[in-house]
């Protein structure tokens, strides 16, 4: 890269912060105290925000006059505090492993408020059947095994939901993308034959899908297909009463769409060689140049989304069915069918942050600042999930915390001055070249100093602990649950595993 600056002017990706999370970030001394006591990295979760998010989804059901249930996809976060807080609400839980099912049962959920999804071995199915949960069945073999267990252990009929895939519409052809989960809609008759053989053991309460896409068109096609599948079950004499639309409602991570548009445009220019590189080693996030032509596509999460979370579900239910032409929410209501949803990332929106202490600041031969943190890429896996978002600098000296995008200063990247915006590369603490907290250079309001904290906001959905490991015997981040104290601008906390939603949290005062 030579000695040329990375940028002609700063490129920010400012995090979107709702009041609760913004207020926590303003309490820098409190967060420094927690890291001093519990170490870096450190994860913070906000259980009350989780309950508020679940209520937002419930309000969408009420708006469309629908009955149903909101199941938290537990795989998004391992937190006990978040799960226990949801157990005290009207929400339900989606468990994708026997460990998650045990955690849910031990956190206060009863079987009638749990659905199990994902691949299931006999032990997982046995516990599900024993606890009386709903089984989201991936195919005929799971139905056969579930029926065998119910009979062998003389258990009550097991509620099952049929997971389907491969939907398409008539007319203008819209085909939902291929999935390794679920059974093709074209094979529905075979599933129904299986259910007829096991009517004594299995109670098919509905059908569903789970598509790995943000496309409303594909999900509209799938939901209409599920409405047709419900009718097929009723024709066969079953009494289905629910459709499960899965997850994928998403989060809008960034405060400003114009920053996202500008950044992705400039990244394209950098890959094409029209501007200095913006990433470590010229990483293109899926883009490359071949013989002077841009190839590939951006493999990034759409970090700024006009419609996400509960608003996405509202939009889906308001859309007309591709073939039937009427709003999907209306069709569900008229068919007397409940709606199930499995938000994971969306329910954890604004529910937490990850803190990393600055250990070292140095420069490369090209004068690029390198900042090494007391955390690694697995501790805050924003990059692995394709989420680009700037951290918030929490100075050790007690200065006001600042996100770079609102620093209000200007200057060239790589500048040596400590009081202006500076582009830095964030490195992890593993002895690996690939341990980059961010592959891109990020702008901070000033050059960090050892002892400062960098706060990565909104990491509770998949980015906090989904890929965390004990590689090189490095400690996994401890987790703390916090809520607002009785006094203004105060916070109370306890270790995540010590949180129970009984009265006030039995933690300590900030």
XYZ file of C-alpha atoms in Angstrom:
510
model
C 0.000 0.000 0.000
C 3.018 2.273 0.343
C 2.665 5.344 2.496
C -0.549 6.541 0.855
C -3.525 7.037 3.183
C -6.237 4.388 3.119
C -8.915 7.007 2.512
C -9.286 10.481 1.174
C -11.954 11.070 3.814
C -13.589 8.935 6.531
C -16.079 6.213 5.676
C -18.321 5.461 8.649
C -20.754 2.645 9.399
C -22.426 4.072 12.484
C -24.357 1.539 14.632
C -28.078 1.982 15.169
C -28.726 2.416 18.902
C -32.127 2.433 20.576
C -32.461 4.265 23.929
C -31.672 1.374 26.302
C -28.477 0.313 24.549
C -27.436 3.923 23.896
C -27.851 4.730 27.591
C -25.692 1.760 28.572
C -22.921 2.887 26.234
C -23.007 6.318 27.848
C -22.113 4.644 31.164
C -18.477 4.111 30.219
C -17.155 4.040 33.802
C -19.637 1.282 34.667
C -18.526 -0.797 31.681
C -14.848 -0.251 32.494
C -15.517 -1.407 36.066
C -17.129 -4.614 34.789
C -14.209 -5.368 32.472
C -11.712 -4.648 35.262
C -13.516 -7.178 37.456
C -14.493 -9.855 34.940
C -11.923 -9.531 32.169
C -11.905 -8.959 28.438
C -13.691 -9.999 26.324
C -16.957 -9.412 28.148
C -20.525 -9.781 26.872
C -23.424 -7.714 28.213
C -27.080 -8.699 27.716
C -30.267 -6.708 28.341
C -33.118 -9.101 29.270
C -35.798 -6.392 29.398
C -35.091 -5.465 25.781
C -35.681 -9.088 24.812
C -39.136 -9.078 26.375
C -39.931 -5.781 24.655
C -38.913 -7.203 21.269
C -41.152 -10.234 21.763
C -44.073 -7.930 22.519
C -43.451 -6.089 19.242
C -43.956 -9.351 17.374
C -47.067 -10.143 19.406
C -48.495 -6.746 18.478
C -48.208 -7.665 14.787
C -50.353 -10.750 15.386
C -52.940 -8.611 17.165
C -52.920 -6.067 14.337
C -53.857 -8.839 11.898
C -56.309 -10.387 14.410
C -54.353 -13.629 14.413
C -53.716 -16.113 17.188
C -50.367 -17.840 17.361
C -47.002 -17.902 19.069
C -43.560 -16.303 18.848
C -40.757 -18.845 19.364
C -37.290 -17.506 20.170
C -34.680 -19.360 18.084
C -32.388 -20.183 21.014
C -29.362 -20.870 18.812
C -28.956 -17.109 18.313
C -27.603 -16.720 21.866
C -26.671 -19.032 24.760
C -27.676 -16.587 27.490
C -29.572 -17.961 30.478
C -30.781 -14.480 31.424
C -32.437 -13.876 28.050
C -34.126 -17.293 28.058
C -35.320 -16.991 31.670
C -36.722 -13.511 31.014
C -38.670 -14.842 28.023
C -39.949 -17.733 30.128
C -41.635 -15.164 32.372
C -43.392 -13.617 29.355
C -45.920 -15.078 26.929
C -43.244 -15.971 24.366
C -42.212 -19.504 23.435
C -38.874 -21.080 22.478
C -37.415 -22.970 19.524
C -34.747 -25.479 20.616
C -32.422 -26.903 17.965
C -30.488 -29.379 20.130
C -30.980 -31.553 23.176
C -28.823 -29.107 25.162
C -31.029 -26.172 24.190
C -34.132 -28.175 25.096
C -32.682 -29.001 28.517
C -31.757 -25.332 28.991
C -35.290 -24.213 28.113
C -36.922 -26.704 30.484
C -34.530 -25.710 33.259
C -35.201 -22.011 32.660
C -38.930 -22.193 33.281
C -40.442 -23.108 29.924
C -43.055 -25.850 29.897
C -43.422 -28.314 27.031
C -46.467 -26.609 25.539
C -44.320 -23.490 24.920
C -41.397 -25.240 23.211
C -40.881 -26.409 19.646
C -37.837 -28.436 18.586
C -36.285 -27.945 15.165
C -33.162 -28.931 13.257
C -31.575 -32.398 12.952
C -32.769 -34.753 15.705
C -31.151 -37.911 17.015
C -33.217 -40.471 19.014
C -32.173 -38.944 22.357
C -33.370 -35.500 21.279
C -36.672 -36.908 20.022
C -37.145 -38.952 23.197
C -36.733 -35.939 25.470
C -39.018 -33.889 23.230
C -41.707 -36.555 23.331
C -41.271 -37.059 27.089
C -41.574 -33.295 27.741
C -44.614 -32.921 25.481
C -43.095 -30.322 23.157
C -43.995 -29.747 19.492
C -41.665 -31.407 16.980
C -40.964 -29.539 13.756
C -40.327 -32.639 11.626
C -37.812 -32.449 8.812
C -39.072 -35.510 6.933
C -40.650 -38.952 6.954
C -37.775 -40.632 8.813
C -38.189 -38.266 11.781
C -41.919 -38.971 11.843
C -41.264 -42.723 11.820
C -38.728 -42.487 14.657
C -40.948 -40.193 16.722
C -43.884 -42.576 16.376
C -41.694 -45.524 17.411
C -40.559 -43.713 20.566
C -44.088 -42.671 21.502
C -45.275 -46.274 21.302
C -42.193 -47.814 22.913
C -42.441 -45.548 25.977
C -46.243 -45.308 26.038
C -46.240 -41.519 25.705
C -49.145 -39.243 24.724
C -49.623 -38.386 21.039
C -46.845 -36.075 19.927
C -47.651 -32.727 18.283
C -45.785 -32.371 14.980
C -45.362 -29.625 12.387
C -44.327 -30.660 8.858
C -41.424 -28.589 7.541
C -41.817 -28.113 3.785
C -39.650 -26.612 1.039
C -39.529 -26.268 -2.743
C -42.652 -24.137 -3.118
C -43.613 -22.551 -6.432
C -46.480 -20.501 -7.821
C -48.524 -20.741 -10.974
C -48.348 -18.022 -13.621
C -45.110 -16.059 -13.298
C -42.882 -18.737 -11.790
C -41.382 -17.940 -8.400
C -39.458 -20.825 -6.890
C -38.166 -20.736 -3.316
C -34.464 -21.467 -3.082
C -33.164 -24.958 -2.490
C -32.742 -25.989 1.142
C -31.185 -29.013 2.791
C -33.990 -28.880 5.364
C -37.615 -29.837 4.973
C -39.499 -32.009 2.507
C -40.375 -30.840 -0.986
C -43.959 -29.691 -1.326
C -44.261 -32.157 -4.220
C -43.699 -35.001 -1.726
C -46.447 -33.876 0.666
C -48.663 -36.864 -0.171
C -45.944 -39.229 1.028
C -45.729 -37.403 4.366
C -49.488 -37.600 4.746
C -49.368 -41.347 4.059
C -46.815 -41.646 6.878
C -49.053 -39.659 9.221
C -52.045 -41.868 8.415
C -50.061 -44.942 9.458
C -49.188 -43.317 12.786
C -52.372 -41.493 13.769
C -52.283 -43.185 17.173
C -48.862 -41.660 17.956
C -48.655 -38.367 16.044
C -50.881 -35.281 16.010
C -50.085 -33.087 12.951
C -50.976 -29.577 14.117
C -49.622 -27.733 11.103
C -47.002 -27.111 8.449
C -44.183 -24.610 8.037
C -41.019 -23.515 6.308
C -37.695 -21.895 7.149
C -35.963 -20.182 4.232
C -32.421 -18.806 4.358
C -33.324 -15.623 2.513
C -34.344 -12.022 3.088
C -36.631 -12.120 0.026
C -40.252 -11.287 0.801
C -41.273 -12.689 -2.586
C -39.890 -16.129 -1.750
C -41.509 -16.136 1.681
C -44.815 -14.995 0.218
C -44.688 -17.960 -2.158
C -43.854 -20.323 0.706
C -46.647 -19.039 2.947
C -49.221 -19.454 0.201
C -47.896 -22.984 -0.349
C -48.373 -23.719 3.341
C -51.975 -22.503 3.162
C -52.549 -25.035 0.380
C -50.810 -27.743 2.408
C -53.119 -27.085 5.374
C -56.083 -27.724 3.107
C -54.499 -30.992 1.931
C -54.189 -32.141 5.537
C -57.827 -31.285 6.198
C -58.938 -33.206 3.118
C -57.121 -36.236 4.546
C -59.077 -35.897 7.790
C -56.428 -34.222 9.957
C -57.061 -31.071 11.982
C -54.105 -28.724 11.410
C -54.342 -25.365 13.099
C -51.014 -23.531 12.560
C -48.512 -22.396 9.957
C -44.914 -21.767 10.997
C -43.160 -19.066 8.935
C -39.750 -19.677 10.518
C -37.307 -16.830 11.043
C -35.224 -14.528 8.892
C -36.891 -11.250 9.942
C -33.528 -9.610 10.376
C -31.994 -6.558 12.014
C -31.102 -3.163 10.652
C -27.670 -2.719 12.218
C -26.776 0.726 10.904
C -28.174 4.129 11.799
C -27.854 5.534 8.291
C -28.606 3.994 4.936
C -26.522 6.562 3.075
C -23.392 5.386 4.907
C -24.070 1.797 3.860
C -24.654 2.776 0.228
C -21.520 4.908 0.140
C -19.348 2.278 1.796
C -20.389 -0.557 -0.540
C -19.907 1.726 -3.546
C -16.417 2.709 -2.425
C -15.574 -0.926 -1.658
C -16.424 -1.781 -5.266
C -14.158 1.034 -6.464
C -11.345 -0.259 -4.227
C -11.637 -3.800 -5.601
C -11.507 -2.340 -9.109
C -8.349 -0.434 -8.210
C -9.954 2.972 -8.598
C -9.111 4.004 -5.048
C -6.708 2.839 -2.302
C -7.511 -0.512 -0.649
C -10.001 -0.438 2.222
C -9.303 -3.872 3.695
C -6.464 -5.980 5.056
C -4.784 -7.766 2.153
C -7.254 -6.337 -0.344
C -10.078 -8.590 0.854
C -13.087 -8.012 -1.427
C -15.991 -9.482 0.587
C -16.916 -11.679 -2.359
C -15.903 -9.248 -5.103
C -12.880 -9.781 -7.369
C -11.482 -8.517 -10.658
C -10.769 -10.840 -13.577
C -9.222 -9.379 -16.723
C -10.406 -5.932 -15.761
C -14.013 -7.045 -15.129
C -15.706 -7.078 -11.726
C -16.838 -10.579 -10.756
C -18.658 -12.140 -7.835
C -21.144 -10.530 -5.466
C -20.971 -8.932 -2.038
C -21.210 -11.667 0.595
C -22.408 -9.270 3.259
C -25.446 -9.030 5.483
C -27.611 -6.057 4.388
C -26.582 -4.012 7.412
C -29.107 -1.244 6.757
C -32.616 -2.594 6.137
C -35.656 -0.327 5.732
C -37.902 -3.182 6.878
C -36.717 -5.617 9.563
C -37.862 -7.420 12.695
C -41.540 -7.203 13.573
C -42.101 -4.757 10.701
C -40.908 -7.465 8.283
C -43.522 -9.897 9.627
C -46.166 -7.177 9.289
C -45.151 -6.602 5.671
C -45.282 -10.340 4.920
C -48.803 -10.685 6.317
C -49.945 -7.590 4.415
C -48.738 -8.874 1.051
C -51.201 -10.472 -1.395
C -50.776 -14.186 -2.019
C -49.179 -14.682 -5.471
C -52.017 -16.863 -6.841
C -54.944 -16.177 -4.513
C -54.458 -12.408 -4.699
C -55.592 -11.509 -1.180
C -53.486 -10.488 1.841
C -51.831 -13.473 3.475
C -52.888 -12.338 6.941
C -56.515 -12.264 5.790
C -56.222 -15.759 4.305
C -54.768 -17.085 7.563
C -57.609 -15.510 9.523
C -60.310 -16.891 7.218
C -58.789 -20.376 7.314
C -58.811 -20.317 11.138
C -55.070 -20.931 11.139
C -52.704 -19.694 13.850
C -49.357 -18.169 12.956
C -46.084 -19.391 14.422
C -42.818 -17.505 13.919
C -39.241 -18.325 14.979
C -37.261 -15.066 15.168
C -33.718 -15.429 16.457
C -31.591 -12.483 15.388
C -34.646 -10.180 15.362
C -35.605 -10.987 18.971
C -32.075 -10.193 20.132
C -32.024 -6.781 18.418
C -30.475 -4.180 20.774
C -30.172 -6.858 23.477
C -26.446 -6.770 24.042
C -22.928 -5.692 23.273
C -19.409 -7.133 23.378
C -16.495 -5.335 25.016
C -12.829 -5.706 24.123
C -9.919 -4.014 25.915
C -7.191 -2.388 23.851
C -3.873 -4.132 24.564
C -1.505 -2.587 22.050
C -1.400 0.120 19.381
C 1.367 0.106 16.789
C 1.940 0.871 13.124
C 2.945 -1.131 10.082
C 5.813 -0.130 7.834
C 3.194 1.627 5.720
C 2.188 3.673 8.815
C -1.179 1.940 9.144
C -2.335 1.765 12.799
C -2.863 -1.737 14.188
C -4.949 -2.112 17.345
C -4.701 -5.434 19.195
C -7.600 -6.307 21.493
C -8.012 -8.745 24.362
C -10.494 -10.768 22.301
C -10.437 -12.738 19.074
C -12.593 -12.968 15.967
C -14.639 -15.819 17.458
C -15.614 -13.653 20.428
C -17.279 -11.032 18.251
C -18.007 -12.737 14.934
C -19.472 -9.781 13.081
C -17.191 -10.434 10.113
C -17.997 -14.142 9.954
C -21.684 -13.277 9.692
C -21.007 -10.555 7.135
C -22.050 -7.696 9.403
C -20.069 -4.473 8.894
C -20.526 -1.976 11.718
C -18.203 0.420 13.531
C -17.371 -0.118 17.225
C -17.845 2.610 19.836
C -14.699 3.872 21.579
C -14.964 4.018 25.385
C -11.862 5.934 26.562
C -10.176 4.872 29.778
C -9.704 8.516 30.778
C -13.441 9.055 31.248
C -13.925 11.165 28.125
C -17.340 11.020 26.482
C -17.832 7.765 24.519
C -18.003 8.388 20.801
C -18.964 6.437 17.741
C -16.711 7.529 14.916
C -19.558 8.583 12.655
C -20.659 11.270 15.083
C -17.199 12.508 16.014
C -17.737 15.676 14.040
C -14.103 15.898 13.036
C -12.354 15.557 9.703
C -8.912 14.503 8.602
C -6.932 12.020 6.584
C -6.753 8.359 7.529
C -3.587 7.238 9.160
C -2.995 10.672 10.663
C -0.816 10.552 13.749
C -2.798 13.079 15.719
C -4.794 11.527 18.563
C -7.741 13.913 18.468
C -8.994 13.345 14.927
C -10.602 10.433 13.064
C -8.199 7.629 12.282
C -8.546 4.434 10.260
C -7.291 1.388 12.155
C -7.116 -2.354 11.650
C -8.478 -4.341 14.621
C -6.490 -7.479 15.433
C -7.333 -10.351 17.763
C -5.231 -12.045 20.443
C -4.664 -15.402 18.726
C -1.364 -16.393 17.138
C -2.984 -16.611 13.718
C -2.651 -14.346 10.702
C -6.369 -14.810 10.080
C -7.424 -13.551 13.535
C -8.829 -10.208 12.394
C -11.632 -8.627 14.385
C -12.401 -6.650 11.225
C -10.982 -7.353 7.764
C -11.694 -3.753 6.837
C -10.134 -0.634 8.292
C -12.579 1.079 10.644
C -12.697 4.738 11.600
C -12.479 5.787 15.225
C -12.780 9.357 16.564
C -9.163 9.186 17.769
C -6.352 6.690 18.008
C -7.130 4.316 20.905
C -4.776 3.882 23.840
C -4.013 0.712 25.835
C -6.729 0.344 28.468
C -9.470 1.888 26.339
C -12.468 -0.272 25.474
C -14.061 -0.885 22.108
C -17.765 -1.699 22.370
C -19.310 -3.714 19.559
C -23.014 -2.928 19.732
C -25.925 -5.230 18.959
C -23.949 -8.479 18.947
C -26.489 -10.611 20.855
C -27.832 -12.231 17.669
C -25.296 -14.880 16.557
C -22.286 -12.521 16.794
C -21.734 -12.786 20.565
C -21.123 -16.454 21.313
C -22.192 -18.551 18.318
C -18.588 -19.221 17.245
C -16.721 -18.534 20.498
C -14.129 -21.208 21.351
C -11.258 -21.781 23.786
C -8.641 -21.813 21.016
C -5.076 -21.474 22.365
C -6.534 -21.729 25.874
C -7.876 -18.189 25.583
C -10.844 -17.598 27.921
C -14.344 -17.424 26.481
C -16.082 -14.153 27.275
C -18.034 -14.084 30.508
C -21.565 -12.797 30.245
C -23.322 -10.223 32.422
C -27.021 -9.316 32.563
C -27.833 -5.682 33.299
C -30.905 -3.549 33.814
C -31.542 0.049 34.786
C -31.253 0.827 38.476
C -33.735 2.808 40.529
C -31.569 5.912 40.473
C -31.130 7.962 37.314
C -28.266 6.865 35.063
C -27.497 3.822 37.215
C -27.313 0.155 36.275
C -27.625 -3.093 38.186
C -25.879 -6.279 37.127
C -25.336 -9.927 37.858
C -23.605 -12.800 36.122
C -25.764 -14.191 33.333
C -26.187 -17.569 35.017
C -27.307 -15.907 38.272
C -30.182 -13.976 36.703
C -33.744 -14.992 37.547
C -36.736 -12.791 36.659
C -38.084 -12.657 40.211
C -38.652 -9.120 41.454
C -35.529 -7.002 41.110
C -32.434 -8.667 39.745
C -30.335 -9.905 42.614
C -27.201 -8.219 41.344
C -25.056 -5.314 42.384
C -25.511 -1.586 42.043
C -23.311 0.347 39.630
